[in-house]
Short mmCIF file of C-alpha atoms in Angstrom, two decimals:
data_model
loop_
_atom_site.label_atom_id
_atom_site.label_comp_id
_atom_site.label_asym_id
_atom_site.label_seq_id
_atom_site.Cartn_x
_atom_site.Cartn_y
_atom_site.Cartn_z
CA MET A 614 59.22 -60.37 12.69
CA ASN A 615 58.49 -57.35 10.49
CA PHE A 616 59.13 -55.03 13.42
CA ILE A 617 62.66 -56.40 13.83
CA ASN A 618 63.38 -56.43 10.10
CA ARG A 619 62.27 -52.83 9.70
CA HIS A 620 64.47 -51.57 12.52
CA ILE A 621 67.61 -53.48 11.60
CA GLY A 622 67.48 -52.35 7.98
CA ASP A 623 69.88 -53.77 5.40
CA HIS A 624 72.03 -56.00 7.62
CA GLY A 625 71.20 -59.29 5.95
CA SER A 626 73.33 -61.54 8.17
CA ASP A 627 71.75 -60.15 11.31
CA LEU A 628 68.25 -60.75 9.96
CA ALA A 629 69.15 -64.29 9.04
CA ALA A 630 70.38 -64.92 12.56
CA VAL A 631 67.24 -63.49 14.16
CA ASN A 632 64.94 -65.45 11.84
CA SER A 633 66.91 -68.67 12.30
CA PRO A 634 64.73 -71.60 13.38
CA SER A 635 67.51 -73.04 15.54
CA PHE A 636 65.75 -72.07 18.75
CA THR A 637 62.26 -73.04 19.74
CA ALA A 638 59.71 -71.22 21.83
CA ASP A 639 59.45 -73.88 24.54
CA GLU A 640 62.93 -73.44 26.03
CA GLY A 641 61.66 -71.30 28.91
CA ILE A 642 61.11 -67.64 29.70
CA TRP A 643 64.03 -65.48 30.85
CA PRO A 644 63.52 -62.86 33.60
CA VAL A 645 64.24 -59.95 31.25
CA ARG A 646 61.62 -57.80 29.57
CA TYR A 647 62.11 -56.30 26.15
CA ASP A 648 61.71 -52.80 27.59
CA SER A 649 64.57 -53.37 30.03
CA ILE A 650 67.20 -54.55 27.52
CA GLU A 651 68.73 -51.08 27.18
CA PHE A 652 69.14 -50.73 30.96
CA VAL A 653 70.62 -54.23 31.25
CA ALA A 654 73.08 -53.54 28.40
CA ILE A 655 74.24 -50.31 30.07
CA CYS A 656 74.77 -52.09 33.38
CA ALA A 657 76.66 -54.87 31.57
CA ASP A 658 79.04 -52.34 30.00
CA ILE A 659 79.73 -50.67 33.33
CA ALA A 660 80.33 -54.04 34.99
CA THR A 661 82.59 -55.14 32.14
CA ILE A 662 84.74 -52.00 32.38
CA LEU A 663 85.03 -52.35 36.18
CA PHE A 664 85.92 -56.03 35.82
CA ALA A 665 88.65 -55.24 33.28
CA GLY A 666 90.13 -52.60 35.60
CA LEU A 667 90.18 -54.94 38.59
CA LEU A 668 91.53 -57.91 36.64
CA SER A 669 94.32 -55.87 35.05
CA THR A 670 95.42 -54.66 38.49
CA LEU A 671 95.46 -58.23 39.83
CA LEU A 672 97.40 -59.52 36.83
CA PHE A 673 99.93 -56.68 36.98
CA SER A 674 100.63 -57.14 40.70
CA PRO A 675 103.63 -59.34 41.62
CA ALA A 676 102.79 -62.87 42.70
CA GLY A 677 102.31 -63.27 46.43
CA ARG A 678 101.73 -59.59 47.09
CA ALA A 679 98.57 -57.65 47.73
CA PRO A 680 97.48 -55.77 44.59
CA ALA A 681 98.57 -52.15 44.68
CA GLY A 682 96.42 -49.35 43.32
CA LEU A 683 93.19 -51.34 43.51
CA ALA A 684 91.17 -48.28 44.51
CA GLN A 685 92.82 -46.23 41.77
CA ALA A 686 91.97 -48.88 39.19
CA CYS A 687 88.31 -48.86 40.29
CA ALA A 688 88.25 -45.08 40.10
CA TYR A 689 89.70 -45.06 36.56
CA ALA A 690 87.23 -47.73 35.44
CA ALA A 691 84.27 -45.89 36.93
CA ILE A 692 85.34 -42.60 35.37
CA ALA A 693 85.85 -44.27 31.97
CA SER A 694 82.48 -46.03 32.05
CA VAL A 695 80.44 -42.83 32.42
CA PRO A 696 81.44 -41.04 29.18
CA PHE A 697 81.61 -44.38 27.35
CA VAL A 698 78.01 -45.23 28.19
CA TYR A 699 76.89 -41.64 27.61
CA ILE A 700 78.34 -41.56 24.07
CA LEU A 701 76.92 -44.93 23.05
CA LYS A 702 73.50 -44.15 24.51
CA GLY A 703 73.46 -40.80 22.71
CA ARG A 704 73.98 -42.65 19.43
CA GLY A 705 71.15 -45.08 20.22
CA LEU A 706 73.47 -48.10 20.28
CA TYR A 707 71.82 -49.70 23.30
CA ARG A 708 68.52 -50.27 21.53
CA PRO A 709 67.82 -54.02 21.16
CA THR A 710 67.80 -53.97 17.36
CA GLU A 711 71.11 -52.04 17.32
CA LEU A 712 72.71 -54.57 19.67
CA LEU A 713 72.05 -57.23 17.02
CA VAL A 714 74.24 -55.44 14.45
CA LEU A 715 77.65 -56.62 15.63
CA ARG A 716 79.70 -54.76 13.03
CA SER A 717 78.46 -51.30 13.97
CA GLN A 718 78.72 -52.16 17.68
CA VAL A 719 82.36 -53.20 17.41
CA ARG A 720 83.22 -50.14 15.33
CA ALA A 721 81.56 -47.77 17.82
CA ILE A 722 83.16 -49.48 20.82
CA CYS A 723 86.65 -49.30 19.32
CA LEU A 724 86.39 -45.66 18.27
CA THR A 725 84.87 -44.50 21.58
CA TRP A 726 87.22 -46.56 23.77
CA VAL A 727 90.37 -45.44 21.96
CA LEU A 728 89.28 -41.80 21.96
CA LEU A 729 88.56 -41.82 25.70
CA HIS A 730 91.92 -43.40 26.53
CA VAL A 731 93.83 -41.02 24.28
CA LEU A 732 92.24 -38.13 26.15
CA ALA A 733 92.95 -39.83 29.50
CA ALA A 734 96.59 -40.37 28.53
CA ALA A 735 96.90 -36.70 27.60
CA VAL A 736 95.56 -35.73 31.03
CA GLU A 737 97.93 -38.20 32.69
CA MET A 738 100.92 -36.50 31.07
CA LEU A 739 100.09 -33.33 33.01
CA ASP A 740 100.43 -35.21 36.33
CA ASP A 741 104.06 -35.98 37.12
CA ASN A 742 103.19 -38.22 40.07
CA SER A 743 100.80 -40.52 38.22
CA HIS A 744 102.10 -43.60 36.45
CA PHE A 745 98.89 -45.54 35.99
CA PHE A 746 99.06 -45.53 32.18
CA GLN A 747 102.59 -46.90 32.33
CA GLY A 748 101.51 -50.12 34.04
CA ALA A 749 98.16 -51.62 34.85
CA GLY A 750 96.39 -48.84 32.94
CA LEU A 751 97.71 -50.03 29.58
CA LEU A 752 96.66 -53.57 30.39
CA SER A 753 93.27 -52.29 31.56
CA ALA A 754 92.73 -50.41 28.27
CA ALA A 755 93.54 -53.48 26.17
CA LEU A 756 91.62 -55.88 28.39
CA GLY A 757 88.64 -53.52 28.59
CA LEU A 758 88.38 -53.23 24.82
CA ALA A 759 88.63 -57.00 24.35
CA SER A 760 86.08 -57.63 27.11
CA LEU A 761 83.57 -55.15 25.68
CA ILE A 762 83.79 -56.72 22.23
CA ALA A 763 83.47 -60.22 23.68
CA GLN A 764 80.49 -59.08 25.75
CA ARG A 765 78.80 -57.70 22.62
CA CYS A 766 79.23 -61.06 20.89
CA VAL A 767 77.60 -62.82 23.85
CA THR A 768 74.84 -60.18 24.02
CA ARG A 769 74.02 -60.69 20.36
CA ILE A 770 73.80 -64.47 20.80
CA LEU A 771 71.50 -64.08 23.81
CA LEU A 772 69.27 -61.58 21.99
CA ILE A 773 68.97 -63.91 19.02
CA ARG A 774 67.87 -66.67 21.41
CA CYS A 775 65.32 -64.34 22.98
CA PHE A 776 63.88 -63.17 19.67
CA SER A 777 63.85 -66.59 18.04
CA GLY A 778 62.64 -68.50 21.08
CA ARG A 779 60.22 -65.80 22.32
CA ARG A 780 61.81 -65.96 25.73
CA PHE A 781 61.33 -62.38 26.94
CA ALA A 782 59.48 -62.00 30.25
CA ARG A 783 55.79 -61.35 29.66
CA THR A 784 54.40 -57.82 29.61
CA ASN A 785 50.60 -57.54 29.60
CA LEU A 786 48.97 -54.85 27.51
CA VAL A 787 45.64 -53.65 26.12
CA LEU A 788 45.43 -52.99 22.36
CA ILE A 789 43.17 -50.23 21.06
CA THR A 790 43.05 -50.01 17.27
CA ASP A 791 41.15 -48.57 14.33
CA GLN A 792 42.36 -51.33 12.01
CA PRO A 793 40.14 -54.23 10.84
CA PRO A 794 40.69 -57.62 12.54
CA SER A 795 42.33 -59.03 9.41
CA THR A 796 45.33 -56.76 9.94
CA HIS A 797 45.90 -57.71 13.59
CA ALA A 798 47.94 -60.80 12.76
CA GLY A 799 51.14 -58.90 11.90
CA LEU A 800 51.06 -56.71 15.01
CA SER A 801 50.09 -59.63 17.25
CA GLU A 802 53.02 -61.64 15.91
CA THR A 803 55.42 -58.79 16.58
CA LEU A 804 54.09 -58.27 20.09
CA SER A 805 54.38 -61.98 20.82
CA VAL A 806 58.01 -62.08 19.68
CA LEU A 807 58.84 -59.18 22.01
CA GLY A 808 57.17 -60.81 24.99
CA TYR A 809 53.93 -58.79 25.01
CA CYS A 810 50.69 -60.53 25.86
CA VAL A 811 47.46 -58.86 24.68
CA LYS A 812 44.96 -58.97 27.54
CA GLY A 813 42.23 -57.04 25.74
CA ARG A 814 41.37 -55.60 22.31
CA PHE A 815 39.14 -52.61 21.66
CA GLY A 816 38.10 -51.04 18.36
CA LEU A 817 38.16 -47.27 17.94
CA PRO A 818 34.99 -45.58 16.64
CA ALA A 819 34.93 -44.57 12.99
CA ILE A 820 36.37 -41.19 12.05
CA GLY A 821 33.86 -38.44 12.69
CA SER A 822 31.86 -40.36 15.32
CA ASP A 823 30.11 -38.39 18.04
CA PRO A 824 31.96 -37.69 21.34
CA ASP A 825 29.64 -39.99 23.24
CA SER A 826 31.05 -43.01 21.38
CA ARG A 827 34.55 -42.00 22.48
CA LYS A 828 33.42 -41.54 26.07
CA ARG A 829 31.76 -44.97 26.14
CA LEU A 830 34.89 -46.61 24.77
CA SER A 831 37.20 -44.89 27.25
CA SER A 832 34.92 -45.98 30.11
CA ARG A 833 35.01 -49.61 28.92
CA VAL A 834 38.80 -49.53 28.60
CA ILE A 835 39.28 -48.02 32.07
CA GLU A 836 36.93 -50.57 33.66
CA HIS A 837 38.67 -53.47 31.89
CA ILE A 838 42.17 -52.34 32.88
CA ARG A 839 41.25 -51.76 36.52
CA ASN A 840 40.06 -55.36 36.73
CA SER A 841 43.09 -56.86 34.94
CA GLU A 842 46.86 -57.16 35.37
CA VAL A 843 47.98 -54.73 32.67
CA ASP A 844 51.36 -52.97 32.31
CA LYS A 845 50.88 -50.90 29.15
CA ILE A 846 48.31 -49.49 26.71
CA VAL A 847 49.01 -49.67 22.96
CA LEU A 848 47.06 -47.39 20.64
CA GLU A 849 47.23 -48.30 16.93
CA ALA A 850 45.64 -45.77 14.57
CA LYS A 851 46.14 -43.44 11.63
CA PRO A 852 47.94 -40.18 12.51
CA GLU A 853 45.38 -38.26 10.40
CA ARG A 854 42.82 -38.58 13.20
CA TRP A 855 45.14 -37.21 15.88
CA ALA A 856 42.68 -34.51 16.99
CA GLU A 857 40.19 -37.22 18.04
CA LEU A 858 42.91 -39.43 19.49
CA ARG A 859 44.21 -36.62 21.66
CA ALA A 860 40.80 -36.27 23.34
CA PHE A 861 40.59 -40.05 23.78
CA ILE A 862 44.06 -40.22 25.34
CA SER A 863 43.09 -37.39 27.66
CA ASP A 864 40.26 -39.59 28.97
CA LEU A 865 42.75 -42.40 29.70
CA ARG A 866 45.11 -40.21 31.77
CA VAL A 867 43.38 -41.38 34.94
CA LEU A 868 45.19 -44.71 34.44
CA PRO A 869 48.76 -44.93 35.86
CA PHE A 870 50.12 -46.83 32.84
CA PRO A 871 52.23 -45.80 29.85
CA ILE A 872 50.37 -45.27 26.56
CA VAL A 873 52.23 -46.16 23.35
CA PHE A 874 51.06 -44.90 19.95
CA ILE A 875 51.69 -47.06 16.85
CA PRO A 876 50.98 -45.06 13.67
CA VAL A 877 49.64 -46.82 10.59
CA GLY A 878 49.05 -45.65 7.04
CA ALA A 879 51.11 -43.47 4.71
CA ALA A 880 51.79 -40.76 7.31
CA SER A 881 53.43 -43.33 9.60
CA GLU A 882 56.48 -43.46 7.32
CA LEU A 883 57.51 -40.00 8.54
CA LEU A 884 57.73 -41.19 12.14
CA ARG A 885 60.26 -43.88 11.18
CA HIS A 886 62.84 -41.19 10.45
CA PRO A 887 64.92 -39.56 13.20
CA THR A 888 63.69 -36.25 14.59
CA ARG A 889 65.76 -33.11 15.02
CA SER A 890 65.15 -29.67 16.46
CA LEU A 891 65.35 -26.56 14.32
CA GLY A 892 65.12 -23.74 16.81
CA SER A 893 61.80 -24.20 18.58
CA ALA A 894 60.41 -26.29 15.72
CA ALA A 895 60.56 -30.08 15.53
CA CYS A 896 61.64 -31.50 12.19
CA VAL A 897 62.01 -34.96 10.65
CA GLU A 898 65.27 -35.92 8.94
CA ILE A 899 64.03 -37.52 5.73
CA GLN A 900 67.50 -38.13 4.27
CA PRO A 901 70.71 -37.82 6.32
CA GLY A 902 74.00 -36.78 4.79
CA SER A 903 76.07 -39.60 3.37
CA LEU A 904 78.94 -38.96 5.82
CA THR A 905 79.28 -37.11 9.10
CA ALA A 906 81.87 -34.35 9.60
CA ILE A 907 84.23 -36.77 11.39
CA GLU A 908 83.80 -39.40 8.68
CA ARG A 909 84.47 -36.83 5.94
CA ALA A 910 87.61 -35.68 7.76
CA SER A 911 88.92 -39.24 8.18
CA LYS A 912 88.21 -40.09 4.53
CA ARG A 913 89.90 -36.88 3.37
CA THR A 914 92.95 -37.67 5.50
CA LEU A 915 93.17 -41.12 3.90
CA ASP A 916 92.89 -39.51 0.45
CA ILE A 917 95.68 -36.99 1.03
CA VAL A 918 98.06 -39.44 2.67
CA GLY A 919 97.32 -42.25 0.21
CA ALA A 920 97.53 -40.08 -2.92
CA GLY A 921 100.71 -38.34 -1.74
CA LEU A 922 102.50 -41.60 -0.93
CA THR A 923 101.39 -43.26 -4.19
CA LEU A 924 102.56 -40.33 -6.29
CA THR A 925 105.93 -40.35 -4.50
CA ILE A 926 106.43 -44.10 -4.90
CA CYS A 927 105.20 -44.22 -8.51
CA ALA A 928 107.04 -41.09 -9.70
CA PRO A 929 109.62 -43.08 -11.78
CA LEU A 930 106.84 -45.15 -13.37
CA LEU A 931 104.85 -42.02 -14.19
CA ALA A 932 107.91 -40.47 -15.83
CA ILE A 933 108.49 -43.57 -17.97
CA ALA A 934 104.83 -43.60 -19.05
CA ALA A 935 104.99 -39.91 -19.96
CA VAL A 936 108.09 -40.39 -22.13
CA ALA A 937 106.53 -43.46 -23.82
CA ILE A 938 103.36 -41.52 -24.69
CA ARG A 939 105.37 -38.64 -26.15
CA LEU A 940 107.51 -40.96 -28.32
CA ASP A 941 104.60 -43.17 -29.43
CA SER A 942 102.21 -40.61 -30.97
CA ALA A 943 101.59 -36.92 -31.44
CA GLY A 944 99.53 -35.08 -28.84
CA PRO A 945 99.61 -34.09 -25.19
CA ILE A 946 100.77 -36.47 -22.45
CA LEU A 947 97.76 -35.82 -20.25
CA PHE A 948 94.17 -35.93 -21.43
CA LYS A 949 91.55 -33.86 -19.60
CA GLN A 950 87.85 -34.55 -19.86
CA GLN A 951 84.76 -33.07 -18.19
CA ARG A 952 83.21 -35.43 -15.67
CA CYS A 953 80.24 -35.20 -13.29
CA GLY A 954 81.29 -35.30 -9.64
CA PHE A 955 79.94 -34.72 -6.14
CA ASN A 956 76.47 -33.11 -6.13
CA GLY A 957 76.53 -32.95 -9.94
CA ARG A 958 79.47 -30.53 -10.08
CA ILE A 959 81.54 -30.64 -13.25
CA PHE A 960 85.31 -31.10 -12.93
CA SER A 961 88.22 -31.93 -15.23
CA ILE A 962 89.57 -35.43 -14.79
CA ARG A 963 93.24 -36.11 -15.59
CA LYS A 964 94.37 -39.24 -17.42
CA PHE A 965 97.33 -40.31 -19.49
CA ARG A 966 96.39 -39.94 -23.15
CA THR A 967 95.74 -43.38 -24.62
CA MET A 968 93.99 -42.44 -27.91
CA HIS A 969 94.71 -40.51 -31.08
CA VAL A 970 91.52 -38.46 -30.41
CA LEU A 971 90.63 -36.12 -27.54
CA GLU A 972 86.86 -36.39 -27.24
CA ASN A 973 85.40 -33.99 -24.69
CA GLY A 974 82.11 -32.76 -26.10
CA PRO A 975 78.40 -33.61 -26.21
CA VAL A 976 79.19 -36.91 -27.97
CA VAL A 977 81.81 -39.28 -26.53
CA VAL A 978 82.19 -42.78 -27.97
CA GLN A 979 83.29 -45.35 -25.40
CA ALA A 980 86.44 -47.35 -26.16
CA THR A 981 86.16 -51.03 -27.06
CA ALA A 982 88.67 -53.89 -26.86
CA LEU A 983 89.94 -53.53 -30.47
CA ASP A 984 89.31 -49.81 -30.86
CA PRO A 985 91.59 -48.40 -33.63
CA ARG A 986 91.67 -45.04 -31.83
CA ILE A 987 93.79 -46.51 -29.03
CA THR A 988 97.56 -46.00 -29.41
CA ARG A 989 100.11 -48.79 -28.94
CA VAL A 990 101.29 -47.43 -25.58
CA GLY A 991 97.71 -46.53 -24.69
CA ARG A 992 96.59 -50.13 -25.07
CA TRP A 993 99.19 -51.21 -22.50
CA LEU A 994 98.33 -48.34 -20.17
CA ARG A 995 94.61 -49.11 -20.27
CA ARG A 996 95.17 -52.83 -19.76
CA THR A 997 97.18 -52.14 -16.56
CA SER A 998 95.01 -49.14 -15.53
CA LEU A 999 98.17 -46.99 -15.32
CA ASP A 1000 96.37 -44.37 -17.41
CA GLU A 1001 94.27 -43.61 -14.32
CA LEU A 1002 97.21 -42.70 -12.04
CA PRO A 1003 97.19 -38.95 -12.89
CA GLN A 1004 93.80 -38.87 -11.18
CA LEU A 1005 95.77 -38.88 -7.93
CA LEU A 1006 96.12 -35.15 -8.63
CA ASN A 1007 92.33 -34.92 -8.66
CA VAL A 1008 92.32 -36.68 -5.31
CA LEU A 1009 94.76 -34.14 -3.90
CA ASP A 1010 92.77 -31.14 -5.16
CA GLY A 1011 89.58 -32.58 -3.62
CA SER A 1012 87.51 -33.18 -6.75
CA MET A 1013 87.88 -36.96 -6.33
CA SER A 1014 88.53 -39.53 -3.63
CA LEU A 1015 90.68 -42.66 -3.65
CA VAL A 1016 87.54 -44.78 -3.30
CA GLY A 1017 84.08 -43.99 -4.63
CA PRO A 1018 81.82 -44.44 -7.66
CA ARG A 1019 83.76 -44.06 -10.90
CA PRO A 1020 82.85 -40.81 -12.72
CA HIS A 1021 81.62 -40.93 -16.31
CA ALA A 1022 81.90 -38.39 -19.10
CA VAL A 1023 79.23 -35.69 -18.95
CA ALA A 1024 77.72 -36.93 -22.22
CA HIS A 1025 77.36 -40.47 -20.81
CA ASP A 1026 76.15 -39.20 -17.46
CA GLY A 1027 73.04 -37.71 -19.02
CA GLN A 1028 72.30 -40.92 -20.89
CA PHE A 1029 72.73 -43.14 -17.83
CA ASP A 1030 70.57 -40.84 -15.73
CA LYS A 1031 67.66 -41.60 -18.05
CA LEU A 1032 68.37 -45.34 -18.19
CA VAL A 1033 68.74 -46.04 -14.44
CA ARG A 1034 66.28 -44.55 -11.96
CA LYS A 1035 68.71 -44.27 -9.03
CA TYR A 1036 71.75 -43.32 -11.07
CA ALA A 1037 71.87 -39.76 -9.66
CA PHE A 1038 72.19 -41.14 -6.10
CA ARG A 1039 75.85 -41.89 -6.89
CA ARG A 1040 76.57 -38.16 -6.71
CA ARG A 1041 76.01 -38.07 -2.96
CA VAL A 1042 79.73 -38.77 -2.48
CA LYS A 1043 82.88 -37.83 -4.35
CA PRO A 1044 83.78 -40.01 -7.34
CA GLY A 1045 86.70 -42.36 -6.81
CA LEU A 1046 89.84 -43.62 -8.46
CA THR A 1047 88.59 -47.12 -7.70
CA GLY A 1048 85.41 -48.46 -6.15
CA TRP A 1049 83.30 -51.36 -4.94
CA ALA A 1050 81.99 -51.92 -8.46
CA GLN A 1051 85.49 -52.05 -9.96
CA ILE A 1052 86.80 -54.76 -7.62
CA HIS A 1053 83.77 -56.84 -8.64
CA GLY A 1054 84.76 -56.71 -12.30
CA CYS A 1055 82.70 -53.69 -13.43
CA ARG A 1056 85.32 -52.11 -15.67
CA GLY A 1057 85.47 -51.10 -19.30
CA PRO A 1058 82.58 -49.96 -21.54
CA THR A 1059 78.91 -50.05 -20.52
CA PRO A 1060 76.98 -50.63 -23.78
CA THR A 1061 73.79 -51.94 -22.12
CA ALA A 1062 71.43 -50.63 -19.44
CA THR A 1063 71.91 -53.88 -17.48
CA MET A 1064 75.63 -53.23 -17.12
CA VAL A 1065 74.98 -49.68 -15.92
CA GLU A 1066 72.41 -50.91 -13.40
CA ARG A 1067 74.88 -53.47 -12.04
CA ARG A 1068 77.49 -50.78 -11.45
CA VAL A 1069 74.95 -48.49 -9.82
CA GLU A 1070 73.86 -51.27 -7.45
CA TYR A 1071 77.44 -51.76 -6.30
CA ASP A 1072 77.99 -48.00 -5.97
CA LEU A 1073 74.84 -47.47 -3.90
CA TRP A 1074 75.74 -50.38 -1.64
CA TYR A 1075 79.14 -48.76 -1.03
CA ILE A 1076 77.55 -45.41 -0.19
CA ASP A 1077 75.08 -46.99 2.25
CA ASN A 1078 77.73 -49.15 3.95
CA TRP A 1079 80.75 -46.86 3.92
CA SER A 1080 83.49 -47.26 6.51
CA LEU A 1081 87.25 -46.68 6.57
CA ARG A 1082 87.71 -50.43 6.84
CA LEU A 1083 85.73 -50.85 3.61
CA ASP A 1084 87.90 -48.23 1.87
CA PHE A 1085 91.05 -50.06 2.96
CA GLU A 1086 89.61 -53.35 1.73
CA ILE A 1087 88.83 -51.87 -1.70
CA LEU A 1088 92.30 -50.30 -1.97
CA LEU A 1089 93.97 -53.61 -1.10
CA ARG A 1090 91.83 -55.60 -3.56
CA THR A 1091 92.23 -53.14 -6.44
CA PRO A 1092 95.78 -54.25 -7.47
CA LEU A 1093 94.61 -57.87 -7.53
CA GLU A 1094 91.70 -56.92 -9.79
CA VAL A 1095 94.06 -55.01 -12.08
CA LEU A 1096 96.25 -58.11 -12.39
CA ARG A 1097 93.21 -60.20 -13.28
CA GLY A 1098 92.39 -57.75 -16.06
CA ARG A 1099 88.66 -58.47 -16.14
CA ASN A 1100 86.79 -56.36 -18.73
CA ALA A 1101 89.70 -53.92 -19.12
CA CYS A 1102 90.23 -52.37 -22.55
#
């Protein structure tokens, strides 16, 4: 199962479902090969969209009458299915391991389906004689979305049964490898899970062997395959010996079967990353950006709208806090401190002043629960986290986001960077007013390396699993965490 685990990544629930022992291998073989899953999934989507269009027309037609606009409904469904399938296929969402990740499938389906129908509705407005989106079309859009999501749930269940029960139709192959027999177990297990049956194994000559050894091996492989029922050739070897492998593969071109190369060794890690083109050169994307352009735009929109509304609603409360600070102790109302933000850029964070001191230098002492430096009003502001509200101005000017890793003082940032190996990874996104770590109780001072590591783990999980839905969840849970008052000081 290592093949499946590696391709699914960090989706723990999906891995648990695939590895579940609920299904056994003796429940029968299904007439679907692993290689054909993508094609079957595409056909299922097209059929689902056509079915939703036809059903919506039948449901919208008056009882006892022949359904009107049946041909138009089929045309709309067929037109909608083409760009829908094209977009999802372009994003690689029809691959078997991607079909197992239900959350990303549902998110992609909803975004693509809504976008296509918004564009279709805009086109419809230009046609005065068309009223499809005023009747059965609206029902078709809703029914199509629900049907696609339901179909993905069923697809995931069926795939789990296939993986767990080893029920894919058999595909015969020949394995040619330069690995010792002791390492074959892992690959053989993976091939068995995916429905592949090894009909022959051949060992590659050692690196630097004479060409005659290669020729003898290729002759043996060709003779074996021509006398067997084989569908595919799998070549497992180190990429470092590609010059030799290329000549060997050239010898096998007389066979009308696909040849698949499985790289092993350290260099194989490169081939697990997506490839891109840079002019005429091929390149490997080692680390993608944390967010795409569309995701950054949607997050920025949420920041501007959310910060603007919150400032408007909380304006009276902010005014009261400002007056209380001024009457309670001498000093400015707002306190500005240098913090480390996105990509390590330094910015000035805004907070209500809660202390008698204004530390903003190379040494900053973190506040504690009974810190004598905290003012009377400041203690109340810190307990309720109202001292953080001026950071909404940072959100509006773009130096912060509503949700993200909490920024630390520059002096602390340097210390934490030395304590925690992956601490700098937090700077891949903008710092936030609240975050995944904060709603899990990670607030207040961080006197130990363990506490810093815990926050970093939460922050990195947020960065790797970001979505608008997750941002909304954190924003909704933040007031509840403030009321609980865990670790606040």
